[in-house]
């Protein structure tokens, strides 16, 4: 509340002579003092969904309950130069179609009898319904790729048909729906990845055209079939609930044909790429097809490893912004396993990055599942970081792991020596701790087809949350979050409270989105 007084200064002449003086005769008059309540200091609103409704209470000390005495103005301003009067009534009803940036809201109440203006200010934080939550990629009932979102702002909203209503043609063979994260707006992209086409969507409207493709970011001297230049993997991923990533200026794109493109965003002036780096220095003219996995430390991506499906070996890319080829890694006798798998006759089945720190891997180990000609399976654990990635351990999958070779999906716990895997509608877990190997099955999750297993490494990895996607024709896709117990002598899978969502697509992948 502010107090305004008018002061009347009376100057009197003491006489007609040459002298005059201030007699100190001042008279003060109270004015109508106005108090404004019911206007909050901050409002958080979703673009396209929310309407800002404010009904202030105006109390005046001398207004005689005369509402016509006041003039009202609601004014919006933001740092881009936007300035507009959005209302001239006492109450405000304003549908939010603003850009998703902070805005200042000024409420001005003018007493028309005195001319005095009274104020109340607010800050509007504008987001979109797509700003924060879980991005889902899967199939609809017709087998088309479809993207959805579990928007998690003030409440949880299930946003449907994001891909089918984006303006893109119908796509098939869904892979992932992901936000690149980070805090530099010019580098952010929202990718819908499928094997029949991958495109980035407008982060606010979720619309796109076929021009929003990876080829627009390529400046190559080589000729590559554009139909193969659809990304199926992007690194790095988001690694915190706030949307931080492990490399602000590095990015790697892996296409469905197995070509890898590396970018130093700052040097390249943005999200632009030169010739692919899935080659070695001794044979620059030969591109080597990569398996569909990008292996790096989730806490700090300084390098990226990949698997050569032609020569059955792990290779390393070390040199963002300068290197044009990848490095062949040397093997040392007596190490846990060879980088070159050709002599052992093993090939890659699956690979995954985690937050596991065994062996001093501060920023997270990666895991690979291998198999040999006899269909025996093995697990390799390594630190995909730096010019000399470190091998941590190798494990043989024992026969107690029922149907491990038939698994549809795998997921490695960051905090336990446990692999979860599924076969059809059956969920299993295998503890690979040497000398204490154990096998578990979980019939309590039901018999619906399991379509996805994924441990959380993006929001709160310490909670050891496992997300399980299932599907049946009645409830459609269902996503459930479980937490893994901490008792080292048993593998307990505990349902998380308020973490089951049904009526979804047939889920193939989920990812976290934290910002616009």
Coordinates of C-alpha atoms in Angstrom, one line a residue:
X1 CA 0.0 0.0 0.0
X2 CA 1.3 3.4 -0.9
X3 CA 0.3 6.7 0.7
X4 CA -0.1 9.8 -1.4
X5 CA -0.8 13.3 0.0
X6 CA -1.2 16.5 -1.7
X7 CA 0.6 19.4 0.0
X8 CA -0.8 22.9 -0.4
X9 CA 2.0 25.5 0.1
X10 CA 0.6 29.0 0.9
X11 CA 2.9 31.8 0.3
X12 CA 1.8 35.1 2.0
X13 CA 3.3 38.4 1.6
X14 CA 4.3 40.0 4.9
X15 CA 3.7 43.4 3.6
X16 CA 4.3 45.6 0.6
X17 CA 7.9 46.2 1.5
X18 CA 11.0 44.5 0.2
X19 CA 10.9 41.6 2.8
X20 CA 8.8 38.4 2.6
X21 CA 8.9 35.2 4.7
X22 CA 7.5 31.7 4.9
X23 CA 4.9 31.6 7.6
X24 CA 5.1 27.8 7.8
X25 CA 1.4 27.4 7.1
X26 CA 1.0 23.9 5.4
X27 CA -2.3 22.0 5.0
X28 CA -2.3 18.2 4.2
X29 CA -5.3 16.5 2.6
X30 CA -5.8 12.7 2.7
X31 CA -6.6 11.0 -0.6
X32 CA -8.4 7.8 -1.5
X33 CA -5.9 5.0 -0.8
X34 CA -6.4 1.9 -2.9
X35 CA -5.4 -1.7 -1.9
X36 CA -5.2 -4.4 -4.6
X37 CA -5.4 -8.0 -3.5
X38 CA -6.1 -11.2 -5.4
X39 CA -3.2 -10.8 -7.9
X40 CA -0.4 -13.3 -7.4
X41 CA 3.3 -12.5 -7.8
X42 CA 3.8 -15.4 -10.2
X43 CA 1.7 -17.5 -12.6
X44 CA 2.8 -20.6 -14.5
X45 CA 0.7 -21.3 -17.6
X46 CA 0.7 -23.6 -20.6
X47 CA 0.5 -22.1 -24.1
X48 CA -2.6 -23.2 -26.0
X49 CA -4.1 -24.9 -22.9
X50 CA -4.5 -22.5 -20.1
X51 CA -6.6 -19.3 -19.7
X52 CA -5.3 -16.7 -17.2
X53 CA -8.2 -15.6 -15.0
X54 CA -7.6 -13.0 -12.3
X55 CA -10.4 -11.4 -10.3
X56 CA -8.7 -8.7 -8.1
X57 CA -10.3 -7.2 -5.0
X58 CA -10.1 -3.3 -5.0
X59 CA -10.6 -1.6 -1.7
X60 CA -10.5 2.2 -1.4
X61 CA -10.6 4.3 1.7
X62 CA -12.7 7.0 0.2
X63 CA -14.2 5.7 -3.0
X64 CA -17.8 5.5 -1.6
X65 CA -18.2 2.0 -3.3
X66 CA -18.2 3.7 -6.7
X67 CA -16.7 1.3 -9.2
X68 CA -17.0 3.8 -12.0
X69 CA -14.3 5.9 -10.2
X70 CA -11.5 3.6 -11.5
X71 CA -9.9 3.0 -14.8
X72 CA -8.2 -0.4 -15.3
X73 CA -5.4 -1.6 -17.6
X74 CA -3.6 -5.0 -17.9
X75 CA -0.3 -4.6 -19.7
X76 CA 2.1 -7.4 -20.9
X77 CA 5.8 -7.0 -21.7
X78 CA 8.7 -9.3 -22.4
X79 CA 12.4 -9.0 -23.2
X80 CA 11.8 -9.3 -27.0
X81 CA 10.2 -5.9 -27.0
X82 CA 6.6 -7.2 -27.0
X83 CA 4.3 -4.7 -25.2
X84 CA 0.5 -4.8 -25.3
X85 CA -2.5 -3.8 -23.4
X86 CA -4.5 -7.1 -23.0
X87 CA -7.4 -5.8 -20.9
X88 CA -9.2 -2.7 -19.7
X89 CA -11.7 -4.3 -17.3
X90 CA -11.4 -4.9 -13.6
X91 CA -11.1 -8.7 -14.1
X92 CA -8.8 -10.4 -16.6
X93 CA -9.7 -13.4 -18.8
X94 CA -6.9 -14.1 -21.2
X95 CA -6.3 -17.3 -23.2
X96 CA -2.6 -18.0 -23.3
X97 CA -1.1 -18.0 -26.8
X98 CA 2.2 -16.3 -25.8
X99 CA 5.6 -17.5 -26.7
X100 CA 7.1 -19.8 -24.0
X101 CA 9.3 -17.3 -22.4
X102 CA 8.8 -15.2 -19.2
X103 CA 6.5 -12.2 -19.4
X104 CA 5.8 -9.3 -17.0
X105 CA 2.2 -8.5 -16.3
X106 CA 1.3 -5.1 -15.0
X107 CA -2.1 -4.3 -13.5
X108 CA -2.8 -0.5 -13.3
X109 CA -5.7 0.9 -11.4
X110 CA -6.2 4.7 -11.8
X111 CA -8.4 6.8 -9.5
X112 CA -10.0 9.1 -12.0
X113 CA -10.9 11.7 -9.4
X114 CA -7.3 12.1 -8.1
X115 CA -5.3 10.9 -11.1
X116 CA -3.3 8.6 -8.8
X117 CA -2.3 5.2 -10.3
X118 CA -2.0 2.1 -8.1
X119 CA -0.1 -1.0 -9.3
X120 CA 0.3 -4.7 -8.9
X121 CA 2.9 -6.6 -10.9
X122 CA 3.2 -10.3 -11.7
X123 CA 5.6 -12.6 -13.6
X124 CA 4.1 -15.1 -16.1
X125 CA 6.1 -18.2 -16.8
X126 CA 4.8 -19.6 -20.1
X127 CA 5.5 -23.2 -21.1
X128 CA 3.8 -25.4 -23.6
X129 CA 2.0 -28.6 -22.7
X130 CA 5.0 -30.3 -24.4
X131 CA 7.7 -28.6 -22.3
X132 CA 8.2 -31.3 -19.6
X133 CA 7.3 -35.0 -19.4
X134 CA 7.9 -38.4 -20.9
X135 CA 8.0 -38.7 -24.7
X136 CA 6.6 -41.9 -26.0
X137 CA 7.3 -43.6 -29.4
X138 CA 5.4 -46.6 -30.5
X139 CA 2.8 -48.1 -32.9
X140 CA -0.9 -47.4 -33.3
X141 CA -3.6 -50.0 -34.0
X142 CA -2.8 -49.9 -37.7
X143 CA 0.9 -50.4 -37.2
X144 CA 1.9 -46.9 -38.0
X145 CA 4.5 -45.1 -36.0
X146 CA 2.9 -42.7 -33.4
X147 CA 4.3 -40.3 -30.8
X148 CA 2.6 -39.4 -27.6
X149 CA 3.5 -37.6 -24.4
X150 CA 2.8 -37.8 -20.7
X151 CA 3.0 -34.1 -20.0
X152 CA 4.1 -33.5 -16.4
X153 CA 3.7 -29.9 -15.4
X154 CA 1.1 -29.0 -12.8
X155 CA -0.7 -32.2 -13.5
X156 CA -0.2 -35.2 -15.9
X157 CA -1.8 -34.9 -19.3
X158 CA -1.8 -37.7 -22.0
X159 CA -1.2 -35.9 -25.3
X160 CA -2.0 -38.1 -28.3
X161 CA -1.5 -38.2 -32.1
X162 CA 1.6 -36.0 -32.0
X163 CA 3.2 -37.7 -35.0
X164 CA 0.1 -38.4 -37.0
X165 CA -1.1 -34.8 -36.7
X166 CA 2.3 -33.2 -37.2
X167 CA 1.8 -32.7 -40.9
X168 CA 4.3 -35.5 -41.8
X169 CA 3.3 -38.5 -43.9
X170 CA 2.4 -41.7 -42.0
X171 CA 5.6 -43.5 -41.0
X172 CA 6.4 -47.1 -39.9
X173 CA 9.0 -48.9 -37.9
X174 CA 9.2 -46.5 -34.9
X175 CA 12.5 -46.1 -33.1
X176 CA 12.4 -43.2 -30.7
X177 CA 11.0 -39.8 -29.8
X178 CA 13.6 -37.5 -28.1
X179 CA 14.6 -34.0 -27.2
X180 CA 18.3 -33.2 -27.5
X181 CA 18.4 -31.2 -24.2
X182 CA 20.9 -28.7 -23.1
X183 CA 20.5 -25.0 -22.4
X184 CA 21.4 -23.5 -25.7
X185 CA 18.2 -22.8 -27.6
X186 CA 19.7 -22.7 -31.1
X187 CA 21.0 -26.2 -30.7
X188 CA 17.8 -27.9 -29.4
X189 CA 15.9 -30.3 -31.6
X190 CA 12.9 -32.6 -31.0
X191 CA 13.4 -35.7 -33.2
X192 CA 10.9 -38.3 -34.2
X193 CA 12.9 -41.3 -35.3
X194 CA 11.6 -44.1 -37.5
X195 CA 13.2 -46.4 -40.0
X196 CA 11.0 -45.1 -42.8
X197 CA 11.8 -41.5 -42.1
X198 CA 13.1 -39.3 -39.2
X199 CA 12.2 -35.6 -38.8
X200 CA 12.5 -32.9 -36.2
X201 CA 9.3 -31.2 -35.0
X202 CA 8.7 -27.6 -34.0
X203 CA 9.3 -27.7 -30.3
X204 CA 6.3 -25.5 -29.5
X205 CA 3.6 -26.5 -32.0
X206 CA 4.8 -30.1 -32.7
X207 CA 4.4 -29.6 -36.4
X208 CA 6.8 -30.5 -39.2
X209 CA 7.2 -30.9 -42.9
X210 CA 9.4 -33.4 -44.8
X211 CA 11.9 -30.6 -45.2
X212 CA 12.7 -31.0 -41.5
X213 CA 15.2 -33.8 -42.2
X214 CA 18.8 -34.6 -41.4
X215 CA 19.9 -34.1 -45.0
X216 CA 19.4 -30.3 -44.6
X217 CA 22.2 -30.3 -42.0
X218 CA 24.7 -32.2 -44.2
X219 CA 27.5 -30.5 -46.2
X220 CA 29.3 -33.5 -47.7
X221 CA 31.7 -34.2 -50.5
X222 CA 30.4 -37.7 -50.8
X223 CA 27.3 -39.0 -52.5
X224 CA 25.1 -41.0 -50.1
X225 CA 21.6 -42.3 -50.9
X226 CA 19.3 -39.8 -49.1
X227 CA 16.8 -42.6 -48.3
X228 CA 19.4 -44.0 -45.9
X229 CA 20.1 -40.7 -44.2
X230 CA 17.4 -41.0 -41.5
X231 CA 18.8 -41.0 -38.0
X232 CA 17.9 -43.8 -35.6
X233 CA 20.1 -42.8 -32.7
X234 CA 21.3 -39.4 -31.3
X235 CA 23.9 -38.7 -28.7
X236 CA 24.2 -37.4 -26.0
X237 CA 21.0 -38.0 -24.2
X238 CA 19.4 -35.9 -21.4
X239 CA 20.9 -37.0 -18.1
X240 CA 19.1 -34.9 -15.5
X241 CA 15.5 -33.9 -14.7
X242 CA 16.4 -30.4 -15.6
X243 CA 17.5 -31.4 -19.1
X244 CA 21.3 -31.2 -18.8
X245 CA 23.3 -33.2 -21.2
X246 CA 26.8 -34.6 -21.0
X247 CA 28.3 -32.6 -23.9
X248 CA 27.0 -29.1 -24.6
X249 CA 28.8 -28.7 -27.9
X250 CA 29.2 -32.3 -29.2
X251 CA 26.5 -34.3 -31.1
X252 CA 26.6 -37.6 -33.0
X253 CA 23.9 -38.9 -35.3
X254 CA 23.6 -42.5 -36.4
X255 CA 21.6 -43.3 -39.5
X256 CA 19.7 -46.5 -40.4
X257 CA 22.4 -47.5 -42.9
X258 CA 25.0 -47.4 -40.2
X259 CA 26.6 -44.1 -41.1
X260 CA 27.9 -41.9 -38.2
X261 CA 28.1 -38.1 -38.3
X262 CA 29.9 -36.1 -35.6
X263 CA 29.5 -32.4 -35.0
X264 CA 31.2 -29.8 -32.9
X265 CA 28.2 -27.5 -32.7
X266 CA 30.2 -24.4 -31.7
X267 CA 32.8 -24.7 -34.4
X268 CA 30.3 -25.7 -37.1
X269 CA 28.1 -22.8 -36.3
X270 CA 25.2 -25.0 -35.4
X271 CA 23.8 -28.5 -36.0
X272 CA 25.7 -29.1 -39.2
X273 CA 27.7 -32.1 -40.3
X274 CA 30.5 -33.1 -42.8
X275 CA 31.4 -36.5 -44.1
X276 CA 30.6 -39.5 -42.0
X277 CA 33.3 -40.8 -39.6
X278 CA 32.5 -44.5 -39.7
X279 CA 35.8 -45.3 -41.4
X280 CA 39.4 -45.7 -40.3
X281 CA 42.4 -43.6 -41.3
X282 CA 44.1 -46.4 -43.4
X283 CA 41.0 -46.7 -45.6
X284 CA 39.3 -43.3 -45.8
X285 CA 37.3 -44.2 -48.9
X286 CA 35.5 -47.1 -47.2
X287 CA 32.5 -46.5 -45.0
X288 CA 32.0 -49.2 -42.4
X289 CA 28.4 -50.0 -41.3
X290 CA 27.8 -49.5 -37.6
X291 CA 25.4 -51.3 -35.3
X292 CA 22.5 -49.2 -34.0
X293 CA 24.2 -48.2 -30.8
X294 CA 26.2 -45.1 -29.7
X295 CA 28.4 -45.9 -26.7
X296 CA 29.7 -43.2 -24.4
X297 CA 29.8 -42.1 -20.8
X298 CA 26.5 -40.6 -19.9
X299 CA 28.0 -38.2 -17.5
X300 CA 30.6 -36.7 -19.8
X301 CA 30.6 -37.5 -23.5
X302 CA 34.2 -36.7 -24.7
X303 CA 34.3 -39.6 -27.2
X304 CA 32.0 -42.1 -28.8
X305 CA 32.4 -45.8 -29.4
X306 CA 30.6 -47.8 -32.0
X307 CA 30.5 -51.4 -33.3
X308 CA 31.8 -52.4 -36.7
X309 CA 29.3 -55.0 -38.0
X310 CA 31.5 -55.8 -40.9
X311 CA 34.6 -56.7 -39.1
X312 CA 33.1 -57.5 -35.7
X313 CA 35.0 -55.0 -33.6
X314 CA 34.6 -51.9 -31.3
X315 CA 35.9 -48.7 -32.7
X316 CA 36.4 -45.3 -31.1
X317 CA 35.8 -41.7 -32.3
X318 CA 38.1 -39.3 -30.5
X319 CA 38.4 -35.8 -32.0
X320 CA 35.2 -33.7 -32.3
X321 CA 35.8 -30.9 -34.7
X322 CA 39.0 -32.3 -36.2
X323 CA 39.1 -36.1 -36.7
X324 CA 37.6 -37.4 -40.0
X325 CA 37.9 -41.1 -39.1
X326 CA 37.6 -43.5 -36.1
X327 CA 40.3 -45.3 -34.3
X328 CA 41.1 -49.0 -34.2
X329 CA 41.6 -49.9 -30.5
X330 CA 44.6 -52.0 -29.6
X331 CA 44.1 -55.2 -27.6
X332 CA 46.4 -56.3 -24.8
X333 CA 46.9 -59.9 -23.8
X334 CA 45.2 -60.8 -20.6
X335 CA 42.6 -58.1 -20.7
X336 CA 39.0 -58.9 -19.8
X337 CA 37.9 -59.3 -23.5
X338 CA 39.2 -58.2 -26.9
X339 CA 37.9 -55.1 -28.7
X340 CA 38.3 -57.1 -31.9
X341 CA 35.8 -59.9 -31.7
X342 CA 36.6 -61.6 -35.0
X343 CA 39.0 -64.1 -33.6
X344 CA 36.7 -65.1 -30.8
X345 CA 33.8 -65.6 -33.2
X346 CA 31.5 -63.3 -31.3
X347 CA 29.1 -60.7 -32.5
X348 CA 27.1 -57.9 -30.9
X349 CA 23.5 -58.6 -29.8
X350 CA 22.7 -55.4 -27.7
X351 CA 24.4 -52.5 -26.1
X352 CA 23.5 -49.8 -23.6
X353 CA 24.9 -46.9 -21.6
X354 CA 24.3 -46.7 -17.9
X355 CA 25.3 -44.7 -14.8
X356 CA 27.2 -47.7 -13.3
X357 CA 30.6 -46.6 -11.9
X358 CA 32.3 -49.9 -11.2
X359 CA 36.0 -49.8 -11.6
X360 CA 36.3 -46.1 -11.1
X361 CA 34.1 -45.1 -14.2
X362 CA 33.0 -41.8 -12.7
X363 CA 30.7 -40.9 -15.6
X364 CA 29.1 -44.3 -16.3
X365 CA 30.0 -47.6 -17.8
X366 CA 28.5 -49.1 -21.0
X367 CA 27.5 -52.7 -21.4
X368 CA 27.4 -55.0 -24.5
X369 CA 25.8 -58.4 -24.9
X370 CA 27.7 -60.7 -27.2
X371 CA 27.0 -64.2 -28.6
X372 CA 29.2 -66.8 -30.2
X373 CA 28.5 -69.4 -33.0
X374 CA 27.2 -71.8 -30.4
X375 CA 24.6 -69.2 -29.2
X376 CA 26.4 -68.8 -25.8
X377 CA 26.0 -65.2 -24.5
X378 CA 28.4 -62.9 -22.7
X379 CA 28.4 -59.4 -21.1
X380 CA 31.2 -56.9 -21.6
X381 CA 31.4 -53.9 -19.2
X382 CA 33.6 -51.0 -20.3
X383 CA 34.2 -47.3 -19.8
X384 CA 33.6 -45.6 -23.2
X385 CA 35.5 -42.5 -22.4
X386 CA 38.7 -40.8 -23.8
X387 CA 41.2 -42.0 -26.3
X388 CA 41.9 -45.2 -24.4
X389 CA 38.5 -46.7 -23.3
X390 CA 38.9 -49.0 -20.3
X391 CA 37.7 -52.6 -20.2
X392 CA 36.1 -53.3 -16.8
X393 CA 34.9 -56.9 -16.8
X394 CA 33.4 -59.8 -18.9
X395 CA 30.8 -62.2 -17.7
X396 CA 29.4 -65.5 -19.1
X397 CA 25.7 -65.9 -19.0
X398 CA 25.1 -69.2 -17.3
X399 CA 22.4 -71.7 -18.4
X400 CA 20.3 -70.8 -15.4
X401 CA 19.2 -67.7 -17.3
X402 CA 16.1 -69.2 -18.9
X403 CA 15.6 -68.2 -22.6
X404 CA 18.3 -65.5 -22.4
X405 CA 19.1 -66.2 -26.1
X406 CA 15.4 -65.7 -27.1
X407 CA 15.0 -62.3 -25.4
X408 CA 13.2 -59.5 -27.1
X409 CA 14.4 -56.7 -24.8
X410 CA 17.2 -56.1 -22.3
X411 CA 17.8 -53.5 -19.6
X412 CA 20.9 -53.1 -17.3
X413 CA 20.6 -51.7 -13.8
X414 CA 23.1 -49.0 -13.0
X415 CA 23.1 -49.8 -9.3
X416 CA 23.0 -53.6 -9.3
X417 CA 24.7 -56.4 -11.2
X418 CA 21.4 -57.3 -12.7
X419 CA 20.1 -57.6 -16.3
X420 CA 16.3 -57.6 -16.9
X421 CA 15.1 -59.3 -20.0
X422 CA 11.8 -60.3 -21.5
X423 CA 10.5 -63.1 -23.8
X424 CA 7.1 -62.4 -25.1
X425 CA 5.0 -61.6 -22.0
X426 CA 7.5 -63.1 -19.5
X427 CA 9.9 -60.9 -17.5
X428 CA 13.1 -62.3 -16.1
X429 CA 16.2 -61.0 -14.2
X430 CA 19.7 -62.4 -14.1
X431 CA 22.2 -61.4 -11.5
X432 CA 25.6 -61.8 -13.2
X433 CA 27.7 -61.2 -10.0
X434 CA 30.5 -63.8 -10.4
X435 CA 30.1 -66.7 -8.0
X436 CA 26.7 -65.5 -6.9
X437 CA 24.7 -65.8 -10.2
X438 CA 21.0 -66.0 -9.7
X439 CA 17.9 -66.1 -11.9
X440 CA 14.5 -64.5 -11.1
X441 CA 11.1 -64.4 -12.9
X442 CA 8.2 -62.0 -12.3
X443 CA 4.8 -63.6 -13.1
X444 CA 3.2 -60.9 -11.0
X445 CA 3.5 -58.3 -13.8
X446 CA 1.0 -60.2 -15.8
X447 CA 1.1 -62.0 -19.2
X448 CA 0.6 -59.0 -21.6
X449 CA 3.2 -58.7 -24.3
X450 CA 6.2 -56.7 -23.1
X451 CA 7.2 -54.1 -25.7
X452 CA 9.9 -52.1 -23.8
X453 CA 12.2 -52.4 -20.9
X454 CA 14.2 -49.3 -19.9
X455 CA 16.0 -48.2 -16.7
X456 CA 15.9 -44.5 -15.9
X457 CA 19.2 -42.8 -16.5
X458 CA 17.7 -39.4 -17.2
X459 CA 15.5 -38.2 -14.3
X460 CA 16.7 -39.8 -11.1
X461 CA 19.0 -42.8 -11.7
X462 CA 19.6 -43.3 -7.9
X463 CA 16.0 -44.4 -7.6
X464 CA 16.8 -47.4 -9.8
X465 CA 13.5 -47.1 -11.7
X466 CA 12.6 -49.7 -14.4
X467 CA 10.0 -48.7 -16.9
X468 CA 8.1 -51.5 -18.5
X469 CA 5.9 -51.1 -21.5
X470 CA 3.2 -53.7 -22.2
X471 CA 0.3 -54.1 -24.7
X472 CA -3.0 -55.8 -25.1
X473 CA -6.0 -55.1 -27.4
X474 CA -8.2 -53.9 -24.5
X475 CA -6.1 -51.5 -22.4
X476 CA -3.8 -50.8 -25.3
X477 CA -0.3 -49.7 -24.3
X478 CA 0.5 -49.5 -20.6
X479 CA 3.6 -48.0 -19.0
X480 CA 4.5 -48.9 -15.5
X481 CA 7.4 -47.7 -13.3
X482 CA 9.0 -50.1 -10.8
X483 CA 11.9 -49.6 -8.4
X484 CA 14.5 -52.2 -7.8
X485 CA 15.1 -53.2 -4.2
X486 CA 18.4 -52.7 -2.5
X487 CA 18.8 -56.0 -0.8
X488 CA 21.8 -57.6 -2.5
X489 CA 20.6 -61.1 -1.8
X490 CA 17.4 -60.8 -3.8
X491 CA 16.0 -58.9 -6.8
X492 CA 12.8 -57.3 -5.8
X493 CA 10.7 -55.3 -8.2
X494 CA 8.4 -52.9 -6.4
X495 CA 5.6 -51.0 -8.1
X496 CA 6.0 -47.2 -7.8
X497 CA 3.1 -45.2 -6.5
X498 CA 0.9 -43.3 -9.1
X499 CA 3.2 -44.5 -11.9
X500 CA 0.9 -46.6 -14.2
X501 CA -0.5 -45.1 -17.4
X502 CA -2.8 -47.0 -19.8
X503 CA -4.5 -46.3 -23.2
X504 CA -1.1 -45.6 -24.8
X505 CA 0.5 -46.5 -28.0
X506 CA 2.3 -49.9 -28.3
X507 CA 5.5 -48.4 -26.7
X508 CA 8.9 -48.9 -28.3
X509 CA 10.9 -46.3 -26.4
X510 CA 10.5 -43.4 -23.9
X511 CA 12.7 -40.4 -23.2
X512 CA 12.5 -37.4 -20.9
X513 CA 11.9 -33.8 -22.0
X514 CA 12.6 -31.0 -19.5
X515 CA 12.4 -27.7 -21.5
X516 CA 10.9 -26.2 -24.6

